[in-house]
Amino acid sequence: MQGTRATQSMTVKADVAIIGAGVVGAAIARELARYDLRVVLIEREVEAAFGTSKANSGVVHAGFHSTPGTLKASLCVQGNAMFDDIAGELSVPFRRNGSLMVAMSTDEVGVLREHFEQGRRNGVPGLRLLDADEARKSEPGLAPEVVAALYAPTGGVVCPFQLTFALVENAVANGGAFMAGSPVTSIHLRDGRVAAVETPEAIIETAWVVNAAGLFADRIAAMAGDESFEIRPRKGEEYLLDKRVGSLVRSTVFPVPTAVSKGILVIPTVDGNIMVGPTAEDTRDRLDLTTTRAGFEAVFAAARRMVPSVSPRDIIASFAGLRAACSEDDFIIRPSRVARGLVHVAGIESPGLTAAPAIARMVAEILREEGLKMRARRAFNPVRPAPVRFAHLSRAQQARLVASDPAFGRIVCRCETVTEAEVVDAIRRGARTVDGVKLRTRAGMGRCQGGFCLPRVMKILSRELGIPVEHVTKRGPGSVIAPYPAKALLRESETRSTGGEREVPAGTMAESGARVRAGFRTAPAARG
Amino acid sequence: MESAGRHTHADVVVIGGGPAGLAAAVAARRAGAGRVVIVERDVRLGGILPQCIHAGFGVKWFGEELTGPEYAGRFVKQAADAGAESMLETMVLEITRDLRVVAVSPRDGLVMVECGAIVLAMGCRERPRGALAIPGTRPAGIFTAGTAQRLVNIEGVVLGRRAVILGSGDVGLIMARRLTLEGVKVEAVVEIMSYAGGLARNIQQCLRDFDIPLYLGHTVSRVHGRDRLEGVSVAPVDDRRAPIPDKEWFIPCDTLLLSVGLIPENELSAACGIELDPATGGPIVTDEMETSVPGIFACGNVVHVHDLVDHVTEDGMVAGEAAAAAAAAALASASGAATAGAIAVTTAAAGAMAGAEGGARAKGGAGAGTRTTTMTGTGAGARPAHYSGRAGVPAGEGNGDGTSRISGTRTLGEIRPGSNVRYVVPQRFVQGGERGGGGRTLTISLRPSEPAENVVVEVSAAGKVLRRQRKEKVRPGEMLQVNIDRRTLPSGDGVVTVSIVSR
Ligand SMILES: Cc1cc2nc3c(=O)[nH]c(=O)nc-3n(C[C@H](O)[C@H](O)[C@H](O)COP(=O)(O)OP(=O)(O)OC[C@H]3O[C@@H](n4cnc5c(N)ncnc54)[C@H](O)[C@@H]3O)c2cc1C
Ligand SMILES: Cc1cc2nc3c(=O)[nH]c(=O)nc-3n(C[C@H](O)[C@H](O)[C@H](O)COP(=O)(O)OP(=O)(O)OC[C@H]3O[C@@H](n4cnc5c(N)ncnc54)[C@H](O)[C@@H]3O)c2cc1C
C-alpha cells in the first residue's frame, strides 16, 4: 500500500491507526512495526513531516532544561540516548556536537547551576560547568561577555525531516501502510470504544487509534468526544545562514532560558549551516507560519549577543514552526478517558523531536497495557537503506555510479550537487512535491534556493508522477507552481495586446529561426 | 580525480557555453590552440541567451539588434566553424590549480580533463528571496526573474495572472514586458533604491511603453497567502531602507518576481583558491583576463555582472586568445622538459620554471607572443604585495605570485576604484603588455557607486591624470568603459586609480 492513496470509500482493516505522520506518529508507526500488527499511518498533508516536524531547530536536547519528574524530562533523556542506534539504523544525519548554555552576566551563573543540578537529577550524563576561559577555549566564537557555561556532551543535532521520512519508510518496509493526503474527518465509536477512523476517501476499521496529530490533536480528541485538553500554538521563527560562514560554533549555543522557551539558539545544523532561532510567540492561528520583522530583529539581536559573528547578511532562508503547546504543563501521553482504544500523544512541543523514539516505546507499552495483543514480528528489519548522496562520494565512487546509471551524471541542483537519480529515488521513496524533493535530497536548499533546479525538479516530478507540469505543486493542493500552460491567458482573452516582442518557439535557438510577431514597440497593452 | 573516470586532454577547456565561453573558444581556436572544448551543463549552448527571446543584443558587436537566441546562434556557428568542440549536459564539479577539470555527464560519466589552460565562463546566478528575509508566508508563486524567464520562455508555462516585480534589474524589467505580453497583469515594479537598477532603455521599453508603474524607494514589506501567493504589502522605505509601516498598502497578486541582484558564480573558482574581488564577486583578473592562478582565465558574468552581451563577447575574445597562448607555452615547456604526453604542469613546477627561465620560455612558446618580461619577486612562489593588494601576505601561499602561464613572471600593475567607483575590471595590468584586447589601449570597465550627473571619469597614477572622460550621467545600472594608452601607464609598482568626480 505504500504511497497509494485510498480510492473512493475504500475500507481498510487495521489493528492500529495512527493519526499524524510527524516525527512522533512516524516513530510510533515504526515502533509498532516490530510487532505482528496491521499498522496504518494516516496523514493529512501529501507527504510526511510537513507539519511541525519539518520546521524546528533540529536539536537533540541533552535534557537539562526540563523539570525533574515530568514526561518531558524523562522521555527527553531516554530519547536522546536512543539516537545513535536509530540514526545508524535509518541512515539519518546525526551528530553529537554538544550543547552549551552560556551565562552573560554573573546573575545568570546561578541559573546555570540550577540547570546543572536539574540535569543531574534528570540523568543527563557528563554535564560540566565551565568558567569563562574554558568556555571560550572550547568555543572561540563566543562573545567576550560570556562569564560561564554549562556543557552537555550528549547534546546533538539531527535532520528532523530526514528522520521522519526514514521512520515512515522503515515502517512501510516492515509491513505498515502510509496513507498521505488523507485528513481524518471523524472517528466512529461503538459502545464507548473506537471502531473506525474516516477520511474523505476511506474508512479505516480499527479498535485502536493513536492521536499524534500535533497542532490538531485536540480536534482529533474532540472527534471522539474527548475535550480534556486544548492546543495553544506557540510560533518560532528560524533563520538559516549560508554555508560559507563556516562553523562559527561547534556546539549548539543556548542562552539561559525564559519562562516559556529555551530562548534563541545558535545551531550548527547537521548539514553544515548555521541556524539561529527560534522566537516564541503565542498565536491563535494554527496555520500561522509567517515570519515577521520583529522576529527577525529579536533573533539576530539575541544570537549576536552570544556569538557576535552571526550576521543577517548571510541569511539564505527563513521559516516558522508552531509548537503544539497545550493546556497542561507536560506532554499528554495517555489513553483517552472518554473513548476506549484511543491513545493521545498530544502537546508534544519541544523537546518532542528528541523524545520521539522514547515516546514511541511508551505508546507501545500503553497499548499493551490497555489490551492490544502484540507479538514480535520475526522478519522485522530495523535498517533503512541509505539514499545515495552523490556529493558525499569519492570521485571513484561517483565514476562507478554514473557508469551504472547515467541519471547520476545529470546534476539537477548545482549548489548541493544533487543528481537526477537522487531526485527519482526520492520520488520512489514518497516525495510528491517540490518541497518534498527538496527536504529529501537538498535540491533547492543551497544558496540559490532553487533558482536553478526548480524547472528541472518540476519536470522530473511531472514525468515520474505522470502529471502535467501545471499540476506540480510546492507542497500539496493549492500550491501549484505554474498553473497555466503556455499562452493560456492569451487564448482566454484575445482582446489583450500581443505586443511587440520577437519570438522564437520555446526551446529553439536557431540563428535565423526567429519568428517575428507583430511590430516593434506597439502601443501599451490594453489591459482588462 | 584519482584513477576514476575517463581521462582526456585539451589545450583549452572553457567552462560554460554562454556568450563569454563561446567567444573564448572562438578566439582560442583562431589563436592556434589545438583542442578547445566547451563544457556546458545545460542541454544547449548559449548560456542565458536562449531564454532571452527579446531583441536588444549585439548592437555594438554586430551593429544590429538581435534576439538572445540569434546572438547566441551566431557564436555557436562561429565556434563550430572554428573547430571548437563542446560537451553538453556536462557539469564541472572541480577545477584544480594544476589545471585539471573534473566533470560529469550522463553520456560520458565522470571525466577528467588535463588542460593547457582553463577559461572560466560560468556566468552568474540570481539572489534568492531568502537573502532578503521578507516577512510573511512562503507560498508558491515566488520566483527569481531569471527562473521565471526560463519557465515561461523555455518550459512554456504561465506562472499566474497578476504579478508584482521586486527589484528593477534588467531581468525583472524584461520579464515585466514578457509577462504582460503573455496576458499577465503586471501591477507594479518595486525598487528599494531611489534609482532604477536596469538600463534606461529597458525602463522605457519594458515599463513606460506598457504603463507599468515603477515605485522607487519602496519595497515589498510582507508576503501573503498560505499555499499560493495572494498578495504583497508594499511600503516606502526610510533612510535606513526599512519599510514605513503606516504607509503600507496591499496589492493582490498571485506571482512575485524577484530581480534583486546577480551574483557571479564562483564556487568552483573559490574552491580552487582563485583570489576573488569582494566588490565584483568575481576573480581578480589581469588585462589578459588571467586570474590569480596561472593558466586559469575568466570572462563574462563570472568576472562581474555585465549589462550588455557585447562586452561579454569582448572579454571572452581576450580571455580565449590569452588562454591559447598560455596553453602553447605550457605545451612548449612540457615538451621541452621531455615529459612526453603530459600537457599539464603543476603550478609549483610552472612557478619554479618561471623563476629560472621565465624570459626564455616566453620566447620559446609557439605563438605565445614575444613580450619582454620583467622578472619580479624574490624567487619562485614569492608574491609581491602589489599583486594581491594586500601587503604582508606570506610568500609561498601559491596564488597571485605574478607568474603567468603565458610568459613567465611579469610585473603587474594594479588598478583601483577611487571616489564614486564601486569596482574596476581588470584589477591588474601586465606592465609592458600589448595584448589586453587592443594593442596599445587598455580598456577599463567600471561601475559607479551612486548615480551622478555632469561628471568626469578620471584615470590617474602617481598624482598624474592619465585621462579624463566627460559623462552627462552615470548610473550603477550602466557599466562604463575608459580606454587609456598603455604608454602612459606607470612602471614599477604602479597603481592606477579610476574615480568619478564632478565637473
Ligand atoms: C520552532 C521550533 C523549534 C523546535 N526545536 C526543537 C528541537 O530543537 N528539539 C526538539 O526536540 N524539539 C523541537 N521542537 C519541537 C518538535 O519540533 C516537535 O515536538 C515535534 O516535531 C512534534 O512532532 P509531531 O509529530 O507531534 O507533530 P507534527 O510534526 O506537527 O505532526 C503532526 C501531523 O499530524 C497531521 N495531522 C493533523 N491533523 C490531521 C488529521 N485530521 N488527519 C490526519 N493527519 C493530521 C499533521 O499534518 C502533521 O503532519 C521545536 C518546535 C518548534 C516549533
Ligand atoms: C533577462 C536578461 C536580459 C538581458 N538582456 C540583454 C540585452 O537586451 N542585451 C544585451 O546585450 N545583454 C543582455 N543581457 C545580458 C547578457 O545576456 C549576459 O551578460 C550574458 O549572457 C553573460 O554571458 P556569460 O557567458 O558570461 O554567462 P551566461 O550566459 O550565464 O553563461 C554561463 C554558462 O555557463 C554554464 N555553467 C555554469 N557553471 C557551469 C559548470 N559548473 N559546468 C558547466 N557549465 C556551467 C551555464 O549553464 C551557462 O550556460 C541580458 C541578460 C538577462 C538575464
JSON list of N, CA and C in Angstrom, two decimals, chain B residues 247-283:
[
{"chain": "B", "resi": 247, "resn": "LYS", "atom": "N", "xyz": [2.55, 53.48, 6.02]},
{"chain": "B", "resi": 247, "resn": "LYS", "atom": "CA", "xyz": [2.31, 53.88, 4.62]},
{"chain": "B", "resi": 247, "resn": "LYS", "atom": "C", "xyz": [2.16, 52.67, 3.72]},
{"chain": "B", "resi": 248, "resn": "GLU", "atom": "N", "xyz": [2.04, 51.51, 4.35]},
{"chain": "B", "resi": 248, "resn": "GLU", "atom": "CA", "xyz": [1.98, 50.25, 3.61]},
{"chain": "B", "resi": 248, "resn": "GLU", "atom": "C", "xyz": [0.63, 50.10, 2.91]},
{"chain": "B", "resi": 249, "resn": "TRP", "atom": "N", "xyz": [0.61, 49.55, 1.70]},
{"chain": "B", "resi": 249, "resn": "TRP", "atom": "CA", "xyz": [-0.67, 49.17, 1.09]},
{"chain": "B", "resi": 249, "resn": "TRP", "atom": "C", "xyz": [-0.56, 47.79, 0.47]},
{"chain": "B", "resi": 250, "resn": "PHE", "atom": "N", "xyz": [-1.72, 47.22, 0.16]},
{"chain": "B", "resi": 250, "resn": "PHE", "atom": "CA", "xyz": [-1.79, 45.83, -0.27]},
{"chain": "B", "resi": 250, "resn": "PHE", "atom": "C", "xyz": [-2.03, 45.74, -1.77]},
{"chain": "B", "resi": 251, "resn": "ILE", "atom": "N", "xyz": [-1.27, 44.92, -2.46]},
{"chain": "B", "resi": 251, "resn": "ILE", "atom": "CA", "xyz": [-1.52, 44.67, -3.88]},
{"chain": "B", "resi": 251, "resn": "ILE", "atom": "C", "xyz": [-1.85, 43.19, -4.05]},
{"chain": "B", "resi": 252, "resn": "PRO", "atom": "N", "xyz": [-3.09, 42.88, -4.47]},
{"chain": "B", "resi": 252, "resn": "PRO", "atom": "CA", "xyz": [-3.40, 41.47, -4.69]},
{"chain": "B", "resi": 252, "resn": "PRO", "atom": "C", "xyz": [-2.61, 40.97, -5.90]},
{"chain": "B", "resi": 253, "resn": "CYS", "atom": "N", "xyz": [-2.02, 39.82, -5.80]},
{"chain": "B", "resi": 253, "resn": "CYS", "atom": "CA", "xyz": [-1.31, 39.22, -6.92]},
{"chain": "B", "resi": 253, "resn": "CYS", "atom": "C", "xyz": [-1.05, 37.76, -6.59]},
{"chain": "B", "resi": 254, "resn": "ASP", "atom": "N", "xyz": [-0.83, 36.94, -7.63]},
{"chain": "B", "resi": 254, "resn": "ASP", "atom": "CA", "xyz": [-0.53, 35.53, -7.39]},
{"chain": "B", "resi": 254, "resn": "ASP", "atom": "C", "xyz": [0.90, 35.18, -7.77]},
{"chain": "B", "resi": 255, "resn": "THR", "atom": "N", "xyz": [1.64, 36.19, -8.23]},
{"chain": "B", "resi": 255, "resn": "THR", "atom": "CA", "xyz": [3.01, 35.94, -8.66]},
{"chain": "B", "resi": 255, "resn": "THR", "atom": "C", "xyz": [3.90, 37.10, -8.21]},
{"chain": "B", "resi": 256, "resn": "LEU", "atom": "N", "xyz": [5.05, 36.75, -7.65]},
{"chain": "B", "resi": 256, "resn": "LEU", "atom": "CA", "xyz": [6.03, 37.77, -7.27]},
{"chain": "B", "resi": 256, "resn": "LEU", "atom": "C", "xyz": [7.36, 37.36, -7.89]},
{"chain": "B", "resi": 257, "resn": "LEU", "atom": "N", "xyz": [7.90, 38.27, -8.72]},
{"chain": "B", "resi": 257, "resn": "LEU", "atom": "CA", "xyz": [9.22, 38.00, -9.29]},
{"chain": "B", "resi": 257, "resn": "LEU", "atom": "C", "xyz": [10.26, 38.84, -8.56]},
{"chain": "B", "resi": 258, "resn": "LEU", "atom": "N", "xyz": [11.41, 38.25, -8.35]},
{"chain": "B", "resi": 258, "resn": "LEU", "atom": "CA", "xyz": [12.49, 38.95, -7.69]},
{"chain": "B", "resi": 258, "resn": "LEU", "atom": "C", "xyz": [13.61, 39.21, -8.66]},
{"chain": "B", "resi": 259, "resn": "SER", "atom": "N", "xyz": [13.95, 40.47, -8.80]},
{"chain": "B", "resi": 259, "resn": "SER", "atom": "CA", "xyz": [15.09, 40.83, -9.64]},
{"chain": "B", "resi": 259, "resn": "SER", "atom": "C", "xyz": [15.98, 41.70, -8.77]},
{"chain": "B", "resi": 260, "resn": "VAL", "atom": "N", "xyz": [16.60, 41.05, -7.81]},
{"chain": "B", "resi": 260, "resn": "VAL", "atom": "CA", "xyz": [17.27, 41.78, -6.75]},
{"chain": "B", "resi": 260, "resn": "VAL", "atom": "C", "xyz": [18.77, 41.53, -6.73]},
{"chain": "B", "resi": 261, "resn": "GLY", "atom": "N", "xyz": [19.30, 41.19, -7.89]},
{"chain": "B", "resi": 261, "resn": "GLY", "atom": "CA", "xyz": [20.75, 41.10, -7.95]},
{"chain": "B", "resi": 261, "resn": "GLY", "atom": "C", "xyz": [21.25, 39.79, -8.50]},
{"chain": "B", "resi": 262, "resn": "LEU", "atom": "N", "xyz": [22.38, 39.90, -9.17]},
{"chain": "B", "resi": 262, "resn": "LEU", "atom": "CA", "xyz": [23.03, 38.73, -9.75]},
{"chain": "B", "resi": 262, "resn": "LEU", "atom": "C", "xyz": [24.37, 38.57, -9.04]},
{"chain": "B", "resi": 263, "resn": "ILE", "atom": "N", "xyz": [24.75, 37.34, -8.86]},
{"chain": "B", "resi": 263, "resn": "ILE", "atom": "CA", "xyz": [25.99, 37.06, -8.13]},
{"chain": "B", "resi": 263, "resn": "ILE", "atom": "C", "xyz": [26.86, 36.17, -9.02]},
{"chain": "B", "resi": 264, "resn": "PRO", "atom": "N", "xyz": [28.05, 36.63, -9.39]},
{"chain": "B", "resi": 264, "resn": "PRO", "atom": "CA", "xyz": [28.93, 35.78, -10.20]},
{"chain": "B", "resi": 264, "resn": "PRO", "atom": "C", "xyz": [29.09, 34.40, -9.57]},
{"chain": "B", "resi": 265, "resn": "GLU", "atom": "N", "xyz": [29.04, 33.39, -10.41]},
{"chain": "B", "resi": 265, "resn": "GLU", "atom": "CA", "xyz": [29.01, 32.02, -9.91]},
{"chain": "B", "resi": 265, "resn": "GLU", "atom": "C", "xyz": [30.43, 31.50, -9.74]},
{"chain": "B", "resi": 266, "resn": "ASN", "atom": "N", "xyz": [30.98, 31.67, -8.55]},
{"chain": "B", "resi": 266, "resn": "ASN", "atom": "CA", "xyz": [32.40, 31.38, -8.36]},
{"chain": "B", "resi": 266, "resn": "ASN", "atom": "C", "xyz": [32.70, 30.31, -7.32]},
{"chain": "B", "resi": 267, "resn": "GLU", "atom": "N", "xyz": [31.76, 29.37, -7.15]},
{"chain": "B", "resi": 267, "resn": "GLU", "atom": "CA", "xyz": [32.03, 28.29, -6.21]},
{"chain": "B", "resi": 267, "resn": "GLU", "atom": "C", "xyz": [33.26, 27.49, -6.65]},
{"chain": "B", "resi": 268, "resn": "LEU", "atom": "N", "xyz": [33.34, 27.21, -7.96]},
{"chain": "B", "resi": 268, "resn": "LEU", "atom": "CA", "xyz": [34.49, 26.44, -8.47]},
{"chain": "B", "resi": 268, "resn": "LEU", "atom": "C", "xyz": [35.77, 27.23, -8.28]},
{"chain": "B", "resi": 269, "resn": "SER", "atom": "N", "xyz": [35.71, 28.51, -8.61]},
{"chain": "B", "resi": 269, "resn": "SER", "atom": "CA", "xyz": [36.90, 29.35, -8.51]},
{"chain": "B", "resi": 269, "resn": "SER", "atom": "C", "xyz": [37.37, 29.43, -7.06]},
{"chain": "B", "resi": 270, "resn": "ALA", "atom": "N", "xyz": [36.43, 29.67, -6.15]},
{"chain": "B", "resi": 270, "resn": "ALA", "atom": "CA", "xyz": [36.80, 29.81, -4.74]},
{"chain": "B", "resi": 270, "resn": "ALA", "atom": "C", "xyz": [37.40, 28.51, -4.23]},
{"chain": "B", "resi": 271, "resn": "ALA", "atom": "N", "xyz": [36.79, 27.39, -4.63]},
{"chain": "B", "resi": 271, "resn": "ALA", "atom": "CA", "xyz": [37.27, 26.10, -4.13]},
{"chain": "B", "resi": 271, "resn": "ALA", "atom": "C", "xyz": [38.69, 25.82, -4.57]},
{"chain": "B", "resi": 272, "resn": "CYS", "atom": "N", "xyz": [39.10, 26.37, -5.70]},
{"chain": "B", "resi": 272, "resn": "CYS", "atom": "CA", "xyz": [40.49, 26.10, -6.11]},
{"chain": "B", "resi": 272, "resn": "CYS", "atom": "C", "xyz": [41.41, 27.24, -5.71]},
{"chain": "B", "resi": 273, "resn": "GLY", "atom": "N", "xyz": [40.91, 28.15, -4.92]},
{"chain": "B", "resi": 273, "resn": "GLY", "atom": "CA", "xyz": [41.79, 29.15, -4.32]},
{"chain": "B", "resi": 273, "resn": "GLY", "atom": "C", "xyz": [42.06, 30.36, -5.20]},
{"chain": "B", "resi": 274, "resn": "ILE", "atom": "N", "xyz": [41.23, 30.58, -6.20]},
{"chain": "B", "resi": 274, "resn": "ILE", "atom": "CA", "xyz": [41.40, 31.77, -7.02]},
{"chain": "B", "resi": 274, "resn": "ILE", "atom": "C", "xyz": [40.98, 32.99, -6.20]},
{"chain": "B", "resi": 275, "resn": "GLU", "atom": "N", "xyz": [41.79, 34.02, -6.27]},
{"chain": "B", "resi": 275, "resn": "GLU", "atom": "CA", "xyz": [41.50, 35.20, -5.45]},
{"chain": "B", "resi": 275, "resn": "GLU", "atom": "C", "xyz": [40.32, 35.96, -6.04]},
{"chain": "B", "resi": 276, "resn": "LEU", "atom": "N", "xyz": [39.33, 36.25, -5.19]},
{"chain": "B", "resi": 276, "resn": "LEU", "atom": "CA", "xyz": [38.12, 36.95, -5.65]},
{"chain": "B", "resi": 276, "resn": "LEU", "atom": "C", "xyz": [38.15, 38.40, -5.16]},
{"chain": "B", "resi": 277, "resn": "ASP", "atom": "N", "xyz": [37.48, 39.26, -5.92]},
{"chain": "B", "resi": 277, "resn": "ASP", "atom": "CA", "xyz": [37.35, 40.66, -5.55]},
{"chain": "B", "resi": 277, "resn": "ASP", "atom": "C", "xyz": [35.98, 40.81, -4.87]},
{"chain": "B", "resi": 278, "resn": "PRO", "atom": "N", "xyz": [35.96, 41.19, -3.61]},
{"chain": "B", "resi": 278, "resn": "PRO", "atom": "CA", "xyz": [34.67, 41.29, -2.92]},
{"chain": "B", "resi": 278, "resn": "PRO", "atom": "C", "xyz": [33.73, 42.30, -3.59]},
{"chain": "B", "resi": 279, "resn": "ALA", "atom": "N", "xyz": [34.29, 43.27, -4.29]},
{"chain": "B", "resi": 279, "resn": "ALA", "atom": "CA", "xyz": [33.43, 44.29, -4.92]},
{"chain": "B", "resi": 279, "resn": "ALA", "atom": "C", "xyz": [32.69, 43.73, -6.13]},
{"chain": "B", "resi": 280, "resn": "THR", "atom": "N", "xyz": [33.31, 42.84, -6.89]},
{"chain": "B", "resi": 280, "resn": "THR", "atom": "CA", "xyz": [32.66, 42.29, -8.07]},
{"chain": "B", "resi": 280, "resn": "THR", "atom": "C", "xyz": [32.05, 40.93, -7.78]},
{"chain": "B", "resi": 281, "resn": "GLY", "atom": "N", "xyz": [32.58, 40.22, -6.81]},
{"chain": "B", "resi": 281, "resn": "GLY", "atom": "CA", "xyz": [32.17, 38.84, -6.58]},
{"chain": "B", "resi": 281, "resn": "GLY", "atom": "C", "xyz": [32.85, 37.89, -7.55]},
{"chain": "B", "resi": 282, "resn": "GLY", "atom": "N", "xyz": [33.71, 38.41, -8.40]},
{"chain": "B", "resi": 282, "resn": "GLY", "atom": "CA", "xyz": [34.39, 37.57, -9.39]},
{"chain": "B", "resi": 282, "resn": "GLY", "atom": "C", "xyz": [35.88, 37.54, -9.15]},
{"chain": "B", "resi": 283, "resn": "PRO", "atom": "N", "xyz": [36.59, 36.74, -9.95]},
{"chain": "B", "resi": 283, "resn": "PRO", "atom": "CA", "xyz": [38.04, 36.67, -9.78]},
{"chain": "B", "resi": 283, "resn": "PRO", "atom": "C", "xyz": [38.70, 38.02, -10.07]}
]
